[in-house]
CSV table of C-alpha atoms in Angstrom, one decimal:
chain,number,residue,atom,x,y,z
A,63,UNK,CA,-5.7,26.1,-40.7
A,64,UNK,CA,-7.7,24.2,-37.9
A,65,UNK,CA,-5.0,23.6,-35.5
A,66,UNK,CA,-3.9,27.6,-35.4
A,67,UNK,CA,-7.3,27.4,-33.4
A,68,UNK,CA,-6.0,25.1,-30.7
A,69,UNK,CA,-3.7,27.0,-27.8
A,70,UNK,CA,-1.8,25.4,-25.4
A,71,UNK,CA,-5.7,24.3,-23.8
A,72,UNK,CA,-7.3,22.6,-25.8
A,73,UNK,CA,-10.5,23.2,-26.8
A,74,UNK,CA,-11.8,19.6,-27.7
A,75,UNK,CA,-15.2,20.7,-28.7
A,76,UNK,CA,-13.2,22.3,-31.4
A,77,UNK,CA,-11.6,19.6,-32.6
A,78,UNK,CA,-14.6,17.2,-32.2
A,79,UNK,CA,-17.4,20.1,-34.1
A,80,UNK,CA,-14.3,20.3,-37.2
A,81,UNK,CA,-13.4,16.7,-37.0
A,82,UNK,CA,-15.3,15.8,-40.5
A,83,UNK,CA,-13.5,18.6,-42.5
A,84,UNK,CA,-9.9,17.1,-41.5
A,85,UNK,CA,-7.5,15.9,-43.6
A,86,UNK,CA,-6.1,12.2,-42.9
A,87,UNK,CA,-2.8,13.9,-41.0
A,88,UNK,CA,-5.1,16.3,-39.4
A,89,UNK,CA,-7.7,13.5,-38.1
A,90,UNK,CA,-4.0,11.6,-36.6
A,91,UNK,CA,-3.3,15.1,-34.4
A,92,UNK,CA,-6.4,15.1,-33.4
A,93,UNK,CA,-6.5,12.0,-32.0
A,94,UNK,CA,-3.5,12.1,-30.4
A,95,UNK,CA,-4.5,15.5,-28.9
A,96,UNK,CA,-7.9,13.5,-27.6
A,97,UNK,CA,-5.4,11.2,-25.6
A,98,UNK,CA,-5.3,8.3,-28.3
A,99,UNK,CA,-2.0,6.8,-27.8
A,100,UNK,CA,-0.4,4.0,-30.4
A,101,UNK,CA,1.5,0.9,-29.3
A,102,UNK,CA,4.7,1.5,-29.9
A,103,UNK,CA,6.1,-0.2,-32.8
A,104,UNK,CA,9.4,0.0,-31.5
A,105,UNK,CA,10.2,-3.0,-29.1
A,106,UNK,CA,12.6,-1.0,-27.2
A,107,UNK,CA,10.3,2.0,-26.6
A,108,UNK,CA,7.3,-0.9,-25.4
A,109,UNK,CA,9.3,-2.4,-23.1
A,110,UNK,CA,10.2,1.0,-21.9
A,111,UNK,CA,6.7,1.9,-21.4
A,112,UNK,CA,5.8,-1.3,-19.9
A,113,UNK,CA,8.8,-1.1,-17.2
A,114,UNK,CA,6.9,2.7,-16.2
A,115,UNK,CA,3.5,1.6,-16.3
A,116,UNK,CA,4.2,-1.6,-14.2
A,117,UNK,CA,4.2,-1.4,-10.2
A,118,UNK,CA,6.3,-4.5,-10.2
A,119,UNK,CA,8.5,-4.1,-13.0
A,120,UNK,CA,11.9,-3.1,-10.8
A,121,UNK,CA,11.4,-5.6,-8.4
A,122,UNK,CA,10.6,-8.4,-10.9
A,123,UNK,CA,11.7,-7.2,-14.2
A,124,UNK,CA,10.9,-9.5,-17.8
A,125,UNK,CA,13.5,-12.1,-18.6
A,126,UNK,CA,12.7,-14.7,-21.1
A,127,UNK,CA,13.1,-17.4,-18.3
A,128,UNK,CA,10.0,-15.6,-16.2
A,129,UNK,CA,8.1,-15.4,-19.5
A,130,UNK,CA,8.5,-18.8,-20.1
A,131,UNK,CA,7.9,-19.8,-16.2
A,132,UNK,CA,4.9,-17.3,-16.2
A,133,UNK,CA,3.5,-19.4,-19.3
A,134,UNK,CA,3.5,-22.6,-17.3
A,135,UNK,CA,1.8,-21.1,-14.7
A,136,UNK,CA,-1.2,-19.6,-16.8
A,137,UNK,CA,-1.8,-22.6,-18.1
A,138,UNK,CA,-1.5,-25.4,-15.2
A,139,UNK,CA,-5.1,-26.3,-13.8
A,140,UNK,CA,-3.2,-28.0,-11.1
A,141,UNK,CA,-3.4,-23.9,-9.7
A,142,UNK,CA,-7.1,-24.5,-9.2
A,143,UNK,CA,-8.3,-26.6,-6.1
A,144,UNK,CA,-10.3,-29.1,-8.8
A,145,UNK,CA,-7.3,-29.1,-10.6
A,146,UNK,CA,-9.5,-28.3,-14.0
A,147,UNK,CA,-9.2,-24.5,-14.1
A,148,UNK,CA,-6.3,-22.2,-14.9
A,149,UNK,CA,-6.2,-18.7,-15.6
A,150,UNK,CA,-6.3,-19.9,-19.3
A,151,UNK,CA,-10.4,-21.0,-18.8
A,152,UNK,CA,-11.1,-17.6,-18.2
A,153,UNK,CA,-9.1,-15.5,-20.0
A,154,UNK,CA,-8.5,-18.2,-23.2
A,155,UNK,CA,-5.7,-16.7,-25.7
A,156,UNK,CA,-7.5,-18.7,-28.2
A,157,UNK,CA,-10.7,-16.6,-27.7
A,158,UNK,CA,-9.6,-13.1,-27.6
A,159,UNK,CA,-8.7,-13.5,-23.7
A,160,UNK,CA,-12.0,-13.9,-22.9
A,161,UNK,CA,-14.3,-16.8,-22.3
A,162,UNK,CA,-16.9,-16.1,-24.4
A,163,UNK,CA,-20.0,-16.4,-21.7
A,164,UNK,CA,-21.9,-13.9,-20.2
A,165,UNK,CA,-20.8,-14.7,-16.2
A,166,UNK,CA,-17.5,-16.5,-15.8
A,167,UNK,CA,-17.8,-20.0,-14.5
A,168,UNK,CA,-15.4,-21.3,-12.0
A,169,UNK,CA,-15.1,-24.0,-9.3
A,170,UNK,CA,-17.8,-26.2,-8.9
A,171,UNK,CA,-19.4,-24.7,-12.0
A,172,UNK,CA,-20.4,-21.8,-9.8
A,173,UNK,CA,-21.3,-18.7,-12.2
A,174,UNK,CA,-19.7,-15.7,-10.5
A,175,UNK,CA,-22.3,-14.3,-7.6
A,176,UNK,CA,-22.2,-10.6,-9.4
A,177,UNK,CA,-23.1,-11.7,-12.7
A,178,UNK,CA,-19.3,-10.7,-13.8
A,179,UNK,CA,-17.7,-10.7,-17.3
A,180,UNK,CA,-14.5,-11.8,-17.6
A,181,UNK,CA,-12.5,-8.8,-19.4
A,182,UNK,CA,-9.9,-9.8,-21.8
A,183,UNK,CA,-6.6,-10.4,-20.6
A,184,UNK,CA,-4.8,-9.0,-24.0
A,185,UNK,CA,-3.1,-5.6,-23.2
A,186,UNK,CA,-3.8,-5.7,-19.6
A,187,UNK,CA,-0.9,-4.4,-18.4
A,188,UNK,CA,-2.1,-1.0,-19.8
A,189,UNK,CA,-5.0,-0.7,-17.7
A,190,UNK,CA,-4.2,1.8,-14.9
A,191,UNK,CA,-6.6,-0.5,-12.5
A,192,UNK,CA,-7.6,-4.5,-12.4
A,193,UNK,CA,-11.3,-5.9,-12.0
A,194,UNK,CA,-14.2,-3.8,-12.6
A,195,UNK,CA,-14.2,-2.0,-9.8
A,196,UNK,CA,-10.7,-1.0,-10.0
A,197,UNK,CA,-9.3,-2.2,-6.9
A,198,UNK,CA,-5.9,-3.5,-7.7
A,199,UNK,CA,-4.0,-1.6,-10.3
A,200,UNK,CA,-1.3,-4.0,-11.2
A,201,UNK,CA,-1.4,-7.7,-12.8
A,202,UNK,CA,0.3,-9.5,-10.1
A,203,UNK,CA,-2.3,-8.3,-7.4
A,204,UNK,CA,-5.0,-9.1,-9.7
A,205,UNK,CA,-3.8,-12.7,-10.5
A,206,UNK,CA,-3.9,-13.6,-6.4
A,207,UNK,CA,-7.8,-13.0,-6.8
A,208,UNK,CA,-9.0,-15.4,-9.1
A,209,UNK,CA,-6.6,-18.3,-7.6
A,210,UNK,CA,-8.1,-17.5,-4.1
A,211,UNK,CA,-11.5,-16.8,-4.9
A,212,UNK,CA,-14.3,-19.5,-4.2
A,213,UNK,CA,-16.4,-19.2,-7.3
A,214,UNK,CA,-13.3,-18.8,-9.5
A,215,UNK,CA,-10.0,-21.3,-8.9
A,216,UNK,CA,-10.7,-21.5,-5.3
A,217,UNK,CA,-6.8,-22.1,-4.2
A,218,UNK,CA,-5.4,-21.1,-0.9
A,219,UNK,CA,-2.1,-19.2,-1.0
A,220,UNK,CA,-0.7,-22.0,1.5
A,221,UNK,CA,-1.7,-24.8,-1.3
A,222,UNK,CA,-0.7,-23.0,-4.2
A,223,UNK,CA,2.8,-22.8,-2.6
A,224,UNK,CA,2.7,-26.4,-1.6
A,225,UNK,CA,1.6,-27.3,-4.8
A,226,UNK,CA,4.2,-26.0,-6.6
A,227,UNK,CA,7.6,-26.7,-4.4
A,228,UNK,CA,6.7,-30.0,-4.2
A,229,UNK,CA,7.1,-30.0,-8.3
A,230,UNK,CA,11.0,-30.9,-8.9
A,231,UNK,CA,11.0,-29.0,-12.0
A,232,UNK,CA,8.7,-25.7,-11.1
A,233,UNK,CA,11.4,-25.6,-7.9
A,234,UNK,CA,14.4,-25.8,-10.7
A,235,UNK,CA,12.6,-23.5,-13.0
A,236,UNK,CA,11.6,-20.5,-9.9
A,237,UNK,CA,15.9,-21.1,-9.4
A,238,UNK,CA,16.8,-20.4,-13.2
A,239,UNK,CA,14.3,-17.4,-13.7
A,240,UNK,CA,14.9,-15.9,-10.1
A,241,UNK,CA,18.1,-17.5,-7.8
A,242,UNK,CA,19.0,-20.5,-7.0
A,243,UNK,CA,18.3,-19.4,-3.0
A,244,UNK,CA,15.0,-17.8,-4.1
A,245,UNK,CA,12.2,-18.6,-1.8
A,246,UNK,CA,9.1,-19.4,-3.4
A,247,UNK,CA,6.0,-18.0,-2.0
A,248,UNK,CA,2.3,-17.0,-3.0
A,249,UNK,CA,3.2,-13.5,-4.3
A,250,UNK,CA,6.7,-14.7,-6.4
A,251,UNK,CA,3.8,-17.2,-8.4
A,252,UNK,CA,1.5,-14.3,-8.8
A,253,UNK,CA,4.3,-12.1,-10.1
A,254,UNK,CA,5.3,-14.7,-12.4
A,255,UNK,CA,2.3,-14.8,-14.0
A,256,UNK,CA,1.8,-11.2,-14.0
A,257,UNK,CA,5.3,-11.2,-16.4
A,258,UNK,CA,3.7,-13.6,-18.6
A,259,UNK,CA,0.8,-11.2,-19.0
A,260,UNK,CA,2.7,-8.4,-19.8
A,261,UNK,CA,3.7,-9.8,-23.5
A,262,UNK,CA,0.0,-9.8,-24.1
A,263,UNK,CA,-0.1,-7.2,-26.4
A,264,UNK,CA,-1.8,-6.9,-29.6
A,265,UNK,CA,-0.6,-4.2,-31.7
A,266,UNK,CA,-3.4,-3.2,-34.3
A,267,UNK,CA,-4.1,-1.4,-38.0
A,268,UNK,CA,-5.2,1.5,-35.5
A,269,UNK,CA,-1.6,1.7,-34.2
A,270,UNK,CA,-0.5,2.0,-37.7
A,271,UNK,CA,-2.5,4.8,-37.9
A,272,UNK,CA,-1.9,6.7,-35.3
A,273,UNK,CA,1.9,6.2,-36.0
A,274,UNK,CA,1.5,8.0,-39.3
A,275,UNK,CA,0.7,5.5,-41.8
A,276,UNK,CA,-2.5,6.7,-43.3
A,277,UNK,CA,-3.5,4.1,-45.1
A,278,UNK,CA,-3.6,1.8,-42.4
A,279,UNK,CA,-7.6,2.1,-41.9
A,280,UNK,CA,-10.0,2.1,-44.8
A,281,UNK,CA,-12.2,5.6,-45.7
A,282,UNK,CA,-14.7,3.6,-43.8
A,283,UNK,CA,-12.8,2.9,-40.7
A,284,UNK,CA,-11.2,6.9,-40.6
A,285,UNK,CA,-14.7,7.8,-41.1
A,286,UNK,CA,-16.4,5.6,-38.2
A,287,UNK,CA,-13.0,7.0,-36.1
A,288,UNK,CA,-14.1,10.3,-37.0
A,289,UNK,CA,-17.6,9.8,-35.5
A,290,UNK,CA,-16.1,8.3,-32.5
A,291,UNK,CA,-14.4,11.4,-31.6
A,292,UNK,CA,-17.7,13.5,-32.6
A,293,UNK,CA,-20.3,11.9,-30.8
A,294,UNK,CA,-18.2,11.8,-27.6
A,295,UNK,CA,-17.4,8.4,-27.6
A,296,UNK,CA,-13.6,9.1,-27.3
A,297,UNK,CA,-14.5,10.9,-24.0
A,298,UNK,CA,-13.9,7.3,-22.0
A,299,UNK,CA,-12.7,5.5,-24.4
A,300,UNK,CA,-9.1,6.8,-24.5
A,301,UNK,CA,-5.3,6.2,-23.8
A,302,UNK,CA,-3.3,3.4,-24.9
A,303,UNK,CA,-6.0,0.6,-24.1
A,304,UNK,CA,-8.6,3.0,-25.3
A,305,UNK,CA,-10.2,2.2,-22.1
A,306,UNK,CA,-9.0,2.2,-18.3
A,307,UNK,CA,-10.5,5.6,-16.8
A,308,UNK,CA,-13.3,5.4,-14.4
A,309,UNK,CA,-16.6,6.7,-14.9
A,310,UNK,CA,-20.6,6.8,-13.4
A,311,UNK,CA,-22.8,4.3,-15.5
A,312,UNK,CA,-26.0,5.0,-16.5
A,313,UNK,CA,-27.4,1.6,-14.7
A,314,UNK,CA,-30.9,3.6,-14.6
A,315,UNK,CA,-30.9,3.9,-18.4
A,316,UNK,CA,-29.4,-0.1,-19.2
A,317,UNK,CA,-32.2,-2.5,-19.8
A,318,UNK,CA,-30.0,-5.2,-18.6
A,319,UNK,CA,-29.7,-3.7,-15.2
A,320,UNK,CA,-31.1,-6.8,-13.1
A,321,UNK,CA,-28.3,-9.1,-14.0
A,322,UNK,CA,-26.2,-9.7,-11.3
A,323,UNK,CA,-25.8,-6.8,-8.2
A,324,UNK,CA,-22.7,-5.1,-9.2
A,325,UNK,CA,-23.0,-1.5,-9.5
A,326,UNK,CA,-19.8,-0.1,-9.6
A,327,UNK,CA,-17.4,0.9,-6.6
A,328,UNK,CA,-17.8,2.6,-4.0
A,329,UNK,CA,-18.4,5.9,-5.8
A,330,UNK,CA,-20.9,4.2,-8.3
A,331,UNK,CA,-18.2,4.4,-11.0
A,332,UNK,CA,-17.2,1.3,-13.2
A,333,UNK,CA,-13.7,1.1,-15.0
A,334,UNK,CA,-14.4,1.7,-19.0
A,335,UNK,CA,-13.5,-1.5,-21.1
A,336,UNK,CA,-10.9,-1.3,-23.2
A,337,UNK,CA,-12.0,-1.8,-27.0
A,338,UNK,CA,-9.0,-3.4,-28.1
A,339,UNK,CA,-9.8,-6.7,-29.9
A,340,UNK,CA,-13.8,-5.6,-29.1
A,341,UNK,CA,-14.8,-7.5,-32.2
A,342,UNK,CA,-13.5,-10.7,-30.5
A,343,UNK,CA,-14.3,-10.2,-26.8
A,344,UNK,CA,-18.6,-10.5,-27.2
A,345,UNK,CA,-20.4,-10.8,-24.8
A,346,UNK,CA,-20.3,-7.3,-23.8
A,347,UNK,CA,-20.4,-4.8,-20.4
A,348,UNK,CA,-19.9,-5.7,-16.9
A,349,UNK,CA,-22.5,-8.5,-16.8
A,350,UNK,CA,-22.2,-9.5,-20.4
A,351,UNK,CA,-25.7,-9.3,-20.9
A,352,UNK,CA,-24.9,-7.9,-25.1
A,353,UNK,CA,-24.0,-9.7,-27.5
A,354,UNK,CA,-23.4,-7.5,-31.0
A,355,UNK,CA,-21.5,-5.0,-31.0
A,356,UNK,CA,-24.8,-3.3,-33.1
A,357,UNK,CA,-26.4,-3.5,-29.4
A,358,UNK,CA,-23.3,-2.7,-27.6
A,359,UNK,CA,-22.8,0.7,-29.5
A,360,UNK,CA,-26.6,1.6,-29.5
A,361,UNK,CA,-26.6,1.0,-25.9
A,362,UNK,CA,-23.5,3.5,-25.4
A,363,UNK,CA,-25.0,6.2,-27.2
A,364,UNK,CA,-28.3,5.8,-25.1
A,365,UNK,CA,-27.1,5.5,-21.9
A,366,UNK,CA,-24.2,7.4,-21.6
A,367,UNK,CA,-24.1,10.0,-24.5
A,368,UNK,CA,-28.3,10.3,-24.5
A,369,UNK,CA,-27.9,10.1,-28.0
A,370,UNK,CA,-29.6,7.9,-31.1
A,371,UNK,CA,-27.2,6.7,-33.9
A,372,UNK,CA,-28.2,6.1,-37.6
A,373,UNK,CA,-27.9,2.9,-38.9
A,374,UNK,CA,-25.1,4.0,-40.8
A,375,UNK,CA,-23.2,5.9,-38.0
A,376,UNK,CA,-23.4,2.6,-36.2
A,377,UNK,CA,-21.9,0.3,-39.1
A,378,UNK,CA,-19.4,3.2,-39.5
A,379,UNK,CA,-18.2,3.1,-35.7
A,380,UNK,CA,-18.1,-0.5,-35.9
A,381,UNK,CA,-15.9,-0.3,-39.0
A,382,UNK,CA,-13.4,1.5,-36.9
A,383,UNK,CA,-13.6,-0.9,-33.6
A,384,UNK,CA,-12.7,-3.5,-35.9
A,385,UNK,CA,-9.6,-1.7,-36.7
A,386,UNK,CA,-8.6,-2.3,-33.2
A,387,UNK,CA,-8.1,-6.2,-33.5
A,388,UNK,CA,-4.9,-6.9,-33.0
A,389,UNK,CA,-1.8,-8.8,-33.9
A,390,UNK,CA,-2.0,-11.9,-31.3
A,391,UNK,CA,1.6,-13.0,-30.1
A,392,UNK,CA,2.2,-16.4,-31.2
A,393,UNK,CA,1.1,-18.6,-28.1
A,394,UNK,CA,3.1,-22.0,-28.1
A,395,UNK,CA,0.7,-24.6,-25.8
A,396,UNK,CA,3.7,-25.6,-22.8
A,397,UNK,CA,4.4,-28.9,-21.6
A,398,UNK,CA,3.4,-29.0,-17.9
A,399,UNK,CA,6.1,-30.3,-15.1
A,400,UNK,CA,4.5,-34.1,-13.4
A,401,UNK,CA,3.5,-33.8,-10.3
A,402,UNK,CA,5.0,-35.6,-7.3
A,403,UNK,CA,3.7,-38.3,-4.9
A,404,UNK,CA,3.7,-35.2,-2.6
A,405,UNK,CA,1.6,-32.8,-5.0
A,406,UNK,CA,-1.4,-31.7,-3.3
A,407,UNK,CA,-4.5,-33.7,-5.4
A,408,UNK,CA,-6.8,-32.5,-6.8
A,409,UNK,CA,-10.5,-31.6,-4.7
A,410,UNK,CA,-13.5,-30.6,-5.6
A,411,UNK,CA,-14.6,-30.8,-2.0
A,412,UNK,CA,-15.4,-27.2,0.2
């Protein structure tokens, strides 16, 4: 039997040279052995796993009232100093959490300076690090960027605040979700949201599969997941978000290189998308300079595997991406608190 051949390190060439003579339970160890984790399908566990995953989580734990508050928040252009962008233009629910254009466009209509995608905002809370360069790793420090950012919602923290205690009913809400002597500031907003974010999650077919159900992907889809794990692809694109780890791009090899200047952190690395909802998240890569995921997959094998796919290896691998579409939590549109005569208005002004 294959796995007698795996000791307690394992030898992933191994598994990746046999992975085509494995049986349907067989492929599921294997993946799991190649660090391809399932959502949990039991609430309690998820919310367990989201608690140790989450920076913030003991100081602001999830209640339904922060949800809800959270929601609001998301949503409410008032956030942004036009008073026309939320975190919703960005990251739309309606659109895979994405906004569907190749460099995000925020105040002013400014196109961001680098050329950057928006990544999806579904499952974010499993990504070990924030922004492509992976310099916040939890979601209420990355919410405080976009508010305050020029070319995004272009907010001060000392506005935002303003903004919202002079709000009768965000100042009653803040009370029900937190205390009623609960001082509102820049970071309890950002955490809010960051709560809201958390109950992103889009469980998938793939999940199914990985939890033992083996008829949750088609021969197709187990077929393009087998050469996933052959051709190396699982090598980055692993975990829970089946993305998240860092790694050197090969910028030298991509053909859309001159879009926008970002090239990765300090150490030239750039955080490895997750693939969850893929099929609904185009345009593609740091810059979002591909738009099919034919392109995006070719690409990948060229640049960072230095490999050429088939035609039919490629339809196969994109068989299995689409497996990782998700379940999208039902998203209610909220009613929005009325401003004040005191309510900060809106200013498209720098």
């Amino acid at each position: 039997m294959f796995f007698a051949l795996i000791t307690d390190e394992i030898n992933i060439a191994k598994i990746r040279e046999n992975i085509f003579n494995l049986s349907d339970e067989e492929l599921i160890k294997s993946a799991k052995l190649l660090n391809l984790v399932p959502i949990p399908s039991n609430k309690y566990e998820l919310e367990e796993l989201i608690k140790n995953i989450s920076p913030d989580y003991e100081k602001y734990p999830t209640t339904d009232k922060r949800i809800q508050l959270g929601k609001k928040l998301f949503f409410d252009p008032r956030l942004s100093r036009s008073g026309i962008i939320s975190c919703n233009t960005c990251h739309n629910l309606a659109l895979g959490g994405v906004d569907g254009i190749g460099a995000s466009t925020g105040h002013k209509w400014q196109a961001n300076s680098s050329h950057l995608n928006a990544p999806s905002v579904y499952n974010a809370v499993f990504n070990a690090r924030q922004f492509w360069d992976g310099r916040i790793n939890h979601l209420k420090e990355q919410a405080k960027g976009p508010l305050q950012a020029n070319v995004e919602m272009a907010s001060s923290s000392d506005d935002l605040v303003a903004k919202i205690k002079s709000i009768p009913e965000y100042v009653d809400e803040f009370k029900k979700a937190y205390s009623n002597d609960i001082d509102i500031d820049f970071d309890l907003i950002a955490a809010s949201i960051g709560i809201f974010e958390r109950t992103l999650i889009t469980p998938s077919s793939f999940d199914e599969f990985l939890e033992g159900d083996i008829n949750a992907l088609t021969s197709t889809q187990k077929q393009g997941l087998k050469l996933f794990i052959n051709k190396g692809c699982v090598m980055c694109h692993n975990g829970i978000n089946i993305g998240g780890a860092f790694r050197g791009f090969g910028f030298n090899r991509y053909q859309y290189v001159n879009y926008g200047d970002f090239r990765g952190n300090e150490n030239n690395r750039v955080k490895v998308p997750s693939l969850r909802n893929v099929a609904k998240t185009a345009p593609y890569f740091h810059n979002g300079s591909v738009w099919t995921l034919v392109e995006a997959v070719e690409s990948m094998a060229r640049i960072q595997l230095a490999i050429e796919l088939s035609e039919e290896e490629i339809k196969d691998i994109i068989a299995f991406l689409k497996s990782l579409s998700g379940k999208m939590p039902q998203i209610v549109y909220p009613e929005l608190p009325a401003s004040s005569d005191e309510t900060i208005r809106p200013r498209l002004d720098y």
